[in-house]
PDB file of C-alpha atoms in Angstrom:
ATOM      1  CA  UNK A   1      80.531 101.228 111.211  1.00  0.00           C
ATOM      2  CA  UNK A   2      82.001 102.720 108.104  1.00  0.00           C
ATOM      3  CA  UNK A   3      79.367 103.845 105.364  1.00  0.00           C
ATOM      4  CA  UNK A   4      79.977 105.192 101.921  1.00  0.00           C
ATOM      5  CA  UNK A   5      79.258 108.987 101.603  1.00  0.00           C
ATOM      6  CA  UNK A   6      75.943 109.297  99.795  1.00  0.00           C
ATOM      7  CA  UNK A   7      76.385 112.807  98.215  1.00  0.00           C
ATOM      8  CA  UNK A   8      79.903 113.615  96.832  1.00  0.00           C
ATOM      9  CA  UNK A   9      81.938 115.907  98.893  1.00  0.00           C
ATOM     10  CA  UNK A  10      79.128 116.432 101.528  1.00  0.00           C
ATOM     11  CA  UNK A  11      79.689 113.957 104.392  1.00  0.00           C
ATOM     12  CA  UNK A  12      77.210 113.834 106.997  1.00  0.00           C
ATOM     13  CA  UNK A  13      79.364 112.109 109.584  1.00  0.00           C
ATOM     14  CA  UNK A  14      83.049 112.061 110.214  1.00  0.00           C
ATOM     15  CA  UNK A  15      85.132 111.260 107.149  1.00  0.00           C
ATOM     16  CA  UNK A  16      87.261 108.103 107.740  1.00  0.00           C
ATOM     17  CA  UNK A  17      88.499 107.115 104.167  1.00  0.00           C
ATOM     18  CA  UNK A  18      89.773 109.411 101.394  1.00  0.00           C
ATOM     19  CA  UNK A  19      92.057 109.580  98.485  1.00  0.00           C
ATOM     20  CA  UNK A  20      95.102 111.791  98.277  1.00  0.00           C
ATOM     21  CA  UNK A  21      98.452 112.298  96.803  1.00  0.00           C
ATOM     22  CA  UNK A  22     101.504 113.861  98.364  1.00  0.00           C
ATOM     23  CA  UNK A  23     100.788 116.076 101.574  1.00  0.00           C
ATOM     24  CA  UNK A  24     102.985 117.817 104.148  1.00  0.00           C
ATOM     25  CA  UNK A  25     103.683 115.841 107.223  1.00  0.00           C
ATOM     26  CA  UNK A  26     101.582 118.101 109.489  1.00  0.00           C
ATOM     27  CA  UNK A  27      98.509 117.327 107.539  1.00  0.00           C
ATOM     28  CA  UNK A  28      99.465 113.517 107.407  1.00  0.00           C
ATOM     29  CA  UNK A  29      99.816 113.610 111.065  1.00  0.00           C
ATOM     30  CA  UNK A  30      96.545 115.347 111.572  1.00  0.00           C
ATOM     31  CA  UNK A  31      94.604 112.868 109.403  1.00  0.00           C
ATOM     32  CA  UNK A  32      96.180 109.952 111.121  1.00  0.00           C
ATOM     33  CA  UNK A  33      95.027 111.672 114.489  1.00  0.00           C
ATOM     34  CA  UNK A  34      91.472 111.635 113.119  1.00  0.00           C
ATOM     35  CA  UNK A  35      91.502 108.054 111.982  1.00  0.00           C
ATOM     36  CA  UNK A  36      91.180 109.136 108.280  1.00  0.00           C
ATOM     37  CA  UNK A  37      92.691 106.300 106.301  1.00  0.00           C
ATOM     38  CA  UNK A  38      94.358 107.639 103.080  1.00  0.00           C
ATOM     39  CA  UNK A  39      94.533 105.591  99.815  1.00  0.00           C
ATOM     40  CA  UNK A  40      97.312 106.895  97.849  1.00  0.00           C
ATOM     41  CA  UNK A  41      97.103 108.235  94.277  1.00  0.00           C
ATOM     42  CA  UNK A  42     100.206 107.735  92.436  1.00  0.00           C
ATOM     43  CA  UNK A  43     101.867 110.684  90.678  1.00  0.00           C
ATOM     44  CA  UNK A  44     100.810 111.004  87.149  1.00  0.00           C
ATOM     45  CA  UNK A  45     104.009 111.767  85.123  1.00  0.00           C
ATOM     46  CA  UNK A  46     102.128 112.639  82.087  1.00  0.00           C
ATOM     47  CA  UNK A  47     100.523 115.933  83.309  1.00  0.00           C
ATOM     48  CA  UNK A  48     101.926 119.214  84.702  1.00  0.00           C
ATOM     49  CA  UNK A  49     104.414 118.459  87.414  1.00  0.00           C
ATOM     50  CA  UNK A  50     102.743 120.886  89.768  1.00  0.00           C
ATOM     51  CA  UNK A  51      99.461 118.911  89.773  1.00  0.00           C
ATOM     52  CA  UNK A  52     100.811 115.333  89.030  1.00  0.00           C
ATOM     53  CA  UNK A  53     100.122 114.191  92.621  1.00  0.00           C
ATOM     54  CA  UNK A  54      96.752 115.604  92.890  1.00  0.00           C
ATOM     55  CA  UNK A  55      93.959 113.291  93.494  1.00  0.00           C
ATOM     56  CA  UNK A  56      91.416 115.483  92.044  1.00  0.00           C
ATOM     57  CA  UNK A  57      92.958 114.982  88.599  1.00  0.00           C
ATOM     58  CA  UNK A  58      92.745 111.177  88.913  1.00  0.00           C
ATOM     59  CA  UNK A  59      89.507 110.313  90.701  1.00  0.00           C
ATOM     60  CA  UNK A  60      85.914 111.575  91.185  1.00  0.00           C
ATOM     61  CA  UNK A  61      83.466 110.124  93.643  1.00  0.00           C
ATOM     62  CA  UNK A  62      80.152 110.070  92.381  1.00  0.00           C
ATOM     63  CA  UNK A  63      78.405 109.079  95.594  1.00  0.00           C
ATOM     64  CA  UNK A  64      77.889 105.874  97.639  1.00  0.00           C
ATOM     65  CA  UNK A  65      80.144 103.058  96.261  1.00  0.00           C
ATOM     66  CA  UNK A  66      80.567 104.496  92.818  1.00  0.00           C
ATOM     67  CA  UNK A  67      83.848 106.244  91.653  1.00  0.00           C
ATOM     68  CA  UNK A  68      85.564 106.957  88.427  1.00  0.00           C
ATOM     69  CA  UNK A  69      89.299 106.657  88.412  1.00  0.00           C
ATOM     70  CA  UNK A  70      91.889 107.341  85.588  1.00  0.00           C
ATOM     71  CA  UNK A  71      92.410 103.959  84.057  1.00  0.00           C
ATOM     72  CA  UNK A  72      96.133 104.100  84.435  1.00  0.00           C
ATOM     73  CA  UNK A  73      95.854 104.291  88.304  1.00  0.00           C
ATOM     74  CA  UNK A  74      95.685 100.534  88.324  1.00  0.00           C
ATOM     75  CA  UNK A  75      97.004 100.174  91.982  1.00  0.00           C
ATOM     76  CA  UNK A  76      94.570 102.626  93.310  1.00  0.00           C
ATOM     77  CA  UNK A  77      91.766 100.843  91.355  1.00  0.00           C
ATOM     78  CA  UNK A  78      92.787  97.425  92.843  1.00  0.00           C
ATOM     79  CA  UNK A  79      92.732  99.074  96.347  1.00  0.00           C
ATOM     80  CA  UNK A  80      89.310 100.722  95.781  1.00  0.00           C
ATOM     81  CA  UNK A  81      87.935  97.341  94.726  1.00  0.00           C
ATOM     82  CA  UNK A  82      89.165  95.800  97.894  1.00  0.00           C
ATOM     83  CA  UNK A  83      87.636  98.553  99.865  1.00  0.00           C
ATOM     84  CA  UNK A  84      84.104  97.604  98.260  1.00  0.00           C
ATOM     85  CA  UNK A  85      83.873 100.339  95.732  1.00  0.00           C
ATOM     86  CA  UNK A  86      82.269 100.079  92.248  1.00  0.00           C
ATOM     87  CA  UNK A  87      85.124 101.396  90.156  1.00  0.00           C
ATOM     88  CA  UNK A  88      84.435 102.835  86.853  1.00  0.00           C
ATOM     89  CA  UNK A  89      87.712 103.392  84.670  1.00  0.00           C
ATOM     90  CA  UNK A  90      87.871 106.655  82.657  1.00  0.00           C
ATOM     91  CA  UNK A  91      87.330 106.424  79.162  1.00  0.00           C
ATOM     92  CA  UNK A  92      90.606 108.243  78.589  1.00  0.00           C
ATOM     93  CA  UNK A  93      94.094 108.192  79.999  1.00  0.00           C
ATOM     94  CA  UNK A  94      94.529 111.545  81.772  1.00  0.00           C
ATOM     95  CA  UNK A  95      97.750 112.934  80.113  1.00  0.00           C
ATOM     96  CA  UNK A  96      99.011 115.869  78.087  1.00  0.00           C
ATOM     97  CA  UNK A  97      98.535 119.633  78.503  1.00  0.00           C
ATOM     98  CA  UNK A  98      95.357 121.652  79.306  1.00  0.00           C
ATOM     99  CA  UNK A  99      92.626 120.777  78.423  1.00  0.00           C
ATOM    100  CA  UNK A 100      93.636 117.175  78.035  1.00  0.00           C
ATOM    101  CA  UNK A 101      94.597 116.829  81.736  1.00  0.00           C
ATOM    102  CA  UNK A 102      91.199 118.112  83.059  1.00  0.00           C
ATOM    103  CA  UNK A 103      88.976 115.283  82.087  1.00  0.00           C
ATOM    104  CA  UNK A 104      87.961 114.361  85.741  1.00  0.00           C
ATOM    105  CA  UNK A 105      88.559 117.578  87.395  1.00  0.00           C
ATOM    106  CA  UNK A 106      84.760 118.158  87.663  1.00  0.00           C
ATOM    107  CA  UNK A 107      83.377 119.648  90.945  1.00  0.00           C
ATOM    108  CA  UNK A 108      80.424 117.458  92.402  1.00  0.00           C
ATOM    109  CA  UNK A 109      78.411 118.254  95.434  1.00  0.00           C
ATOM    110  CA  UNK A 110      75.085 116.773  95.969  1.00  0.00           C
ATOM    111  CA  UNK A 111      73.329 116.643  92.693  1.00  0.00           C
ATOM    112  CA  UNK A 112      75.406 119.475  91.261  1.00  0.00           C
ATOM    113  CA  UNK A 113      78.297 119.247  88.702  1.00  0.00           C
ATOM    114  CA  UNK A 114      80.510 122.032  87.794  1.00  0.00           C
ATOM    115  CA  UNK A 115      83.347 121.995  85.147  1.00  0.00           C
ATOM    116  CA  UNK A 116      84.360 122.685  81.688  1.00  0.00           C
ATOM    117  CA  UNK A 117      82.232 119.827  80.688  1.00  0.00           C
ATOM    118  CA  UNK A 118      83.014 119.829  76.942  1.00  0.00           C
ATOM    119  CA  UNK A 119      86.457 118.374  77.851  1.00  0.00           C
ATOM    120  CA  UNK A 120      85.171 115.917  80.485  1.00  0.00           C
ATOM    121  CA  UNK A 121      85.614 112.168  80.286  1.00  0.00           C
ATOM    122  CA  UNK A 122      82.813 110.600  78.526  1.00  0.00           C
ATOM    123  CA  UNK A 123      82.330 107.814  81.088  1.00  0.00           C
ATOM    124  CA  UNK A 124      82.055 110.622  83.680  1.00  0.00           C
ATOM    125  CA  UNK A 125      79.522 112.358  81.834  1.00  0.00           C
ATOM    126  CA  UNK A 126      77.435 109.186  81.470  1.00  0.00           C
ATOM    127  CA  UNK A 127      77.594 108.827  85.314  1.00  0.00           C
ATOM    128  CA  UNK A 128      76.552 112.252  86.077  1.00  0.00           C
ATOM    129  CA  UNK A 129      73.531 112.454  83.398  1.00  0.00           C
ATOM    130  CA  UNK A 130      70.950 113.319  85.970  1.00  0.00           C
ATOM    131  CA  UNK A 131      73.147 115.899  87.790  1.00  0.00           C
ATOM    132  CA  UNK A 132      72.163 119.514  87.504  1.00  0.00           C
ATOM    133  CA  UNK A 133      75.170 120.851  85.351  1.00  0.00           C
ATOM    134  CA  UNK A 134      77.069 124.233  85.333  1.00  0.00           C
ATOM    135  CA  UNK A 135      79.412 124.434  82.291  1.00  0.00           C
ATOM    136  CA  UNK A 136      82.078 127.202  83.031  1.00  0.00           C
ATOM    137  CA  UNK A 137      85.237 128.483  81.676  1.00  0.00           C
ATOM    138  CA  UNK A 138      87.363 127.206  84.486  1.00  0.00           C
ATOM    139  CA  UNK A 139      88.746 123.737  83.546  1.00  0.00           C
ATOM    140  CA  UNK A 140      90.038 123.048  87.070  1.00  0.00           C
ATOM    141  CA  UNK A 141      86.733 123.300  88.639  1.00  0.00           C
ATOM    142  CA  UNK A 142      87.172 120.965  91.405  1.00  0.00           C
ATOM    143  CA  UNK A 143      90.377 122.814  92.419  1.00  0.00           C
ATOM    144  CA  UNK A 144      88.265 125.984  92.586  1.00  0.00           C
ATOM    145  CA  UNK A 145      85.435 124.932  94.575  1.00  0.00           C
ATOM    146  CA  UNK A 146      84.885 124.263  98.340  1.00  0.00           C
ATOM    147  CA  UNK A 147      81.212 123.125  98.940  1.00  0.00           C
ATOM    148  CA  UNK A 148      79.608 123.392 102.308  1.00  0.00           C
ATOM    149  CA  UNK A 149      76.196 122.123 101.215  1.00  0.00           C
ATOM    150  CA  UNK A 150      74.129 121.619  98.121  1.00  0.00           C
ATOM    151  CA  UNK A 151      73.278 125.205  98.349  1.00  0.00           C
ATOM    152  CA  UNK A 152      76.339 127.008  99.660  1.00  0.00           C
ATOM    153  CA  UNK A 153      80.050 127.007  98.457  1.00  0.00           C
ATOM    154  CA  UNK A 154      83.127 128.925  98.249  1.00  0.00           C
ATOM    155  CA  UNK A 155      85.127 129.654  95.057  1.00  0.00           C
ATOM    156  CA  UNK A 156      88.001 131.724  93.874  1.00  0.00           C
ATOM    157  CA  UNK A 157      86.798 131.685  90.121  1.00  0.00           C
ATOM    158  CA  UNK A 158      84.585 134.407  88.684  1.00  0.00           C
ATOM    159  CA  UNK A 159      83.169 131.993  85.872  1.00  0.00           C
ATOM    160  CA  UNK A 160      81.997 129.664  88.619  1.00  0.00           C
ATOM    161  CA  UNK A 161      80.611 132.614  90.793  1.00  0.00           C
ATOM    162  CA  UNK A 162      78.614 133.990  87.945  1.00  0.00           C
ATOM    163  CA  UNK A 163      77.252 130.523  86.968  1.00  0.00           C
ATOM    164  CA  UNK A 164      75.987 129.747  90.428  1.00  0.00           C
ATOM    165  CA  UNK A 165      75.315 133.154  92.145  1.00  0.00           C
ATOM    166  CA  UNK A 166      71.601 132.861  91.531  1.00  0.00           C
ATOM    167  CA  UNK A 167      71.422 129.130  92.379  1.00  0.00           C
ATOM    168  CA  UNK A 168      73.352 129.048  95.687  1.00  0.00           C
ATOM    169  CA  UNK A 169      74.928 131.179  98.360  1.00  0.00           C
ATOM    170  CA  UNK A 170      78.340 131.606  96.990  1.00  0.00           C
ATOM    171  CA  UNK A 171      81.322 133.430  98.424  1.00  0.00           C
ATOM    172  CA  UNK A 172      83.910 134.651  95.943  1.00  0.00           C
ATOM    173  CA  UNK A 173      87.451 134.989  97.346  1.00  0.00           C
ATOM    174  CA  UNK A 174      90.692 136.245  95.820  1.00  0.00           C
ATOM    175  CA  UNK A 175      93.316 134.212  94.282  1.00  0.00           C
ATOM    176  CA  UNK A 176      96.964 134.580  95.380  1.00  0.00           C
ATOM    177  CA  UNK A 177      97.547 133.290  98.960  1.00  0.00           C
ATOM    178  CA  UNK A 178      97.758 129.519  98.446  1.00  0.00           C
ATOM    179  CA  UNK A 179     101.019 127.714  97.631  1.00  0.00           C
ATOM    180  CA  UNK A 180     101.263 125.639  94.509  1.00  0.00           C
ATOM    181  CA  UNK A 181     104.979 124.630  93.724  1.00  0.00           C
ATOM    182  CA  UNK A 182     105.688 125.810  90.134  1.00  0.00           C
ATOM    183  CA  UNK A 183     102.812 128.439  89.757  1.00  0.00           C
ATOM    184  CA  UNK A 184     102.005 131.740  91.355  1.00  0.00           C
ATOM    185  CA  UNK A 185      99.192 130.528  93.386  1.00  0.00           C
ATOM    186  CA  UNK A 186      97.053 127.557  94.086  1.00  0.00           C
ATOM    187  CA  UNK A 187      93.244 127.183  94.332  1.00  0.00           C
ATOM    188  CA  UNK A 188      90.740 127.237  97.472  1.00  0.00           C
ATOM    189  CA  UNK A 189      89.238 123.746  96.581  1.00  0.00           C
ATOM    190  CA  UNK A 190      92.726 122.045  96.368  1.00  0.00           C
ATOM    191  CA  UNK A 191      93.685 123.530  99.718  1.00  0.00           C
ATOM    192  CA  UNK A 192      90.656 122.544 101.827  1.00  0.00           C
ATOM    193  CA  UNK A 193      87.899 119.898 102.149  1.00  0.00           C
ATOM    194  CA  UNK A 194      84.946 118.993 104.218  1.00  0.00           C
ATOM    195  CA  UNK A 195      85.910 116.422 106.840  1.00  0.00           C
ATOM    196  CA  UNK A 196      82.598 116.173 108.726  1.00  0.00           C
ATOM    197  CA  UNK A 197      78.982 117.510 108.489  1.00  0.00           C
ATOM    198  CA  UNK A 198      80.033 120.929 109.978  1.00  0.00           C
ATOM    199  CA  UNK A 199      83.948 120.967 109.706  1.00  0.00           C
ATOM    200  CA  UNK A 200      86.087 122.324 106.866  1.00  0.00           C
ATOM    201  CA  UNK A 201      89.746 121.388 106.955  1.00  0.00           C
ATOM    202  CA  UNK A 202      92.253 123.957 105.469  1.00  0.00           C
ATOM    203  CA  UNK A 203      95.723 122.587 104.479  1.00  0.00           C
ATOM    204  CA  UNK A 204      97.781 125.219 106.345  1.00  0.00           C
ATOM    205  CA  UNK A 205      96.787 128.520 108.129  1.00  0.00           C
ATOM    206  CA  UNK A 206      93.601 129.954 106.986  1.00  0.00           C
ATOM    207  CA  UNK A 207      94.781 133.318 108.256  1.00  0.00           C
ATOM    208  CA  UNK A 208      97.438 133.430 105.560  1.00  0.00           C
ATOM    209  CA  UNK A 209      94.364 134.034 103.099  1.00  0.00           C
ATOM    210  CA  UNK A 210      93.500 137.814 102.556  1.00  0.00           C
ATOM    211  CA  UNK A 211      89.866 136.713 102.732  1.00  0.00           C
ATOM    212  CA  UNK A 212      90.026 134.709 105.985  1.00  0.00           C
ATOM    213  CA  UNK A 213      87.826 136.996 107.818  1.00  0.00           C
ATOM    214  CA  UNK A 214      85.167 136.708 105.053  1.00  0.00           C
ATOM    215  CA  UNK A 215      85.672 132.901 104.934  1.00  0.00           C
ATOM    216  CA  UNK A 216      85.260 132.387 108.717  1.00  0.00           C
ATOM    217  CA  UNK A 217      82.125 134.534 108.590  1.00  0.00           C
ATOM    218  CA  UNK A 218      80.619 132.680 105.774  1.00  0.00           C
ATOM    219  CA  UNK A 219      81.319 129.319 107.539  1.00  0.00           C
ATOM    220  CA  UNK A 220      79.749 130.792 110.736  1.00  0.00           C
ATOM    221  CA  UNK A 221      76.679 131.617 108.639  1.00  0.00           C
ATOM    222  CA  UNK A 222      76.267 128.122 107.500  1.00  0.00           C
ATOM    223  CA  UNK A 223      77.050 126.582 110.891  1.00  0.00           C
ATOM    224  CA  UNK A 224      80.502 125.245 109.957  1.00  0.00           C
ATOM    225  CA  UNK A 225      83.784 125.627 111.652  1.00  0.00           C
ATOM    226  CA  UNK A 226      87.330 125.789 110.329  1.00  0.00           C
ATOM    227  CA  UNK A 227      90.206 123.458 111.194  1.00  0.00           C
ATOM    228  CA  UNK A 228      93.508 124.774 110.292  1.00  0.00           C
ATOM    229  CA  UNK A 229      97.318 124.711 111.093  1.00  0.00           C
ATOM    230  CA  UNK A 230      98.825 127.880 112.654  1.00  0.00           C
ATOM    231  CA  UNK A 231     101.978 129.347 111.127  1.00  0.00           C
ATOM    232  CA  UNK A 232     101.842 126.830 108.170  1.00  0.00           C
ATOM    233  CA  UNK A 233     101.656 127.784 104.488  1.00  0.00           C
ATOM    234  CA  UNK A 234      98.283 127.147 102.854  1.00  0.00           C
ATOM    235  CA  UNK A 235      99.011 124.320 100.457  1.00  0.00           C
ATOM    236  CA  UNK A 236      97.015 123.369  97.312  1.00  0.00           C
ATOM    237  CA  UNK A 237      97.564 119.474  97.352  1.00  0.00           C
ATOM    238  CA  UNK A 238      94.611 118.718  95.130  1.00  0.00           C
ATOM    239  CA  UNK A 239      92.142 118.433  97.847  1.00  0.00           C
ATOM    240  CA  UNK A 240      91.041 114.923  99.423  1.00  0.00           C
ATOM    241  CA  UNK A 241      88.653 112.711  97.506  1.00  0.00           C
ATOM    242  CA  UNK A 242      86.560 111.810 100.475  1.00  0.00           C
ATOM    243  CA  UNK A 243      84.863 108.401 100.205  1.00  0.00           C
ATOM    244  CA  UNK A 244      83.362 106.941 103.535  1.00  0.00           C
ATOM    245  CA  UNK A 245      82.199 108.241 106.941  1.00  0.00           C
ATOM    246  CA  UNK A 246      81.300 106.977 110.385  1.00  0.00           C
TER     247      UNK A 246
END
């Protein structure tokens, strides 16, 4: 029986419902093989074309049935309501250049919230009032964080690493080996997500990353395993906003 994921980005069962934008065919086929239903996030034509299809720019799962969505994503909002979600519209439309585009790009995991919070949407801030907050320079925080648990995560951003290094076991990896059209590189959080209690899905070949050995060792330390696709570029697609599990 399908259940809402209690703590954002930290499923305890097998994920079977998520939000995503555009993705490569190999990834779509894999998600279908794992019975993970994808709700489509429409392209946001009012932000940088490189991230216009990224779900992490348009939706934030707060936990259980609660989710905040860019209020211009009306089709997605209607679909989420049909799926039983308590949808909270963003206070603002997500549009324009940085930092106006990052209002929902906050990394939540467990009771933790990481982001350039001074730019975050006011309705989002109301919903995470009780969260432990880490205010960092990196505005694309959700793109830059891969959480394994409430106390362990991987990041490719130094400001996030410095903010959390005394509060969690955190692995800092290099930038530069993840594909993002129109930019020199993408980010680790946009190229991966947790798809079960102990599985991390990478959107391409993890071995293409210069720190793949360190990543695999860190996953093993925390009793996680990597799922990846051999001989495929490692893509930043804006992650998956995981919602439900079985």
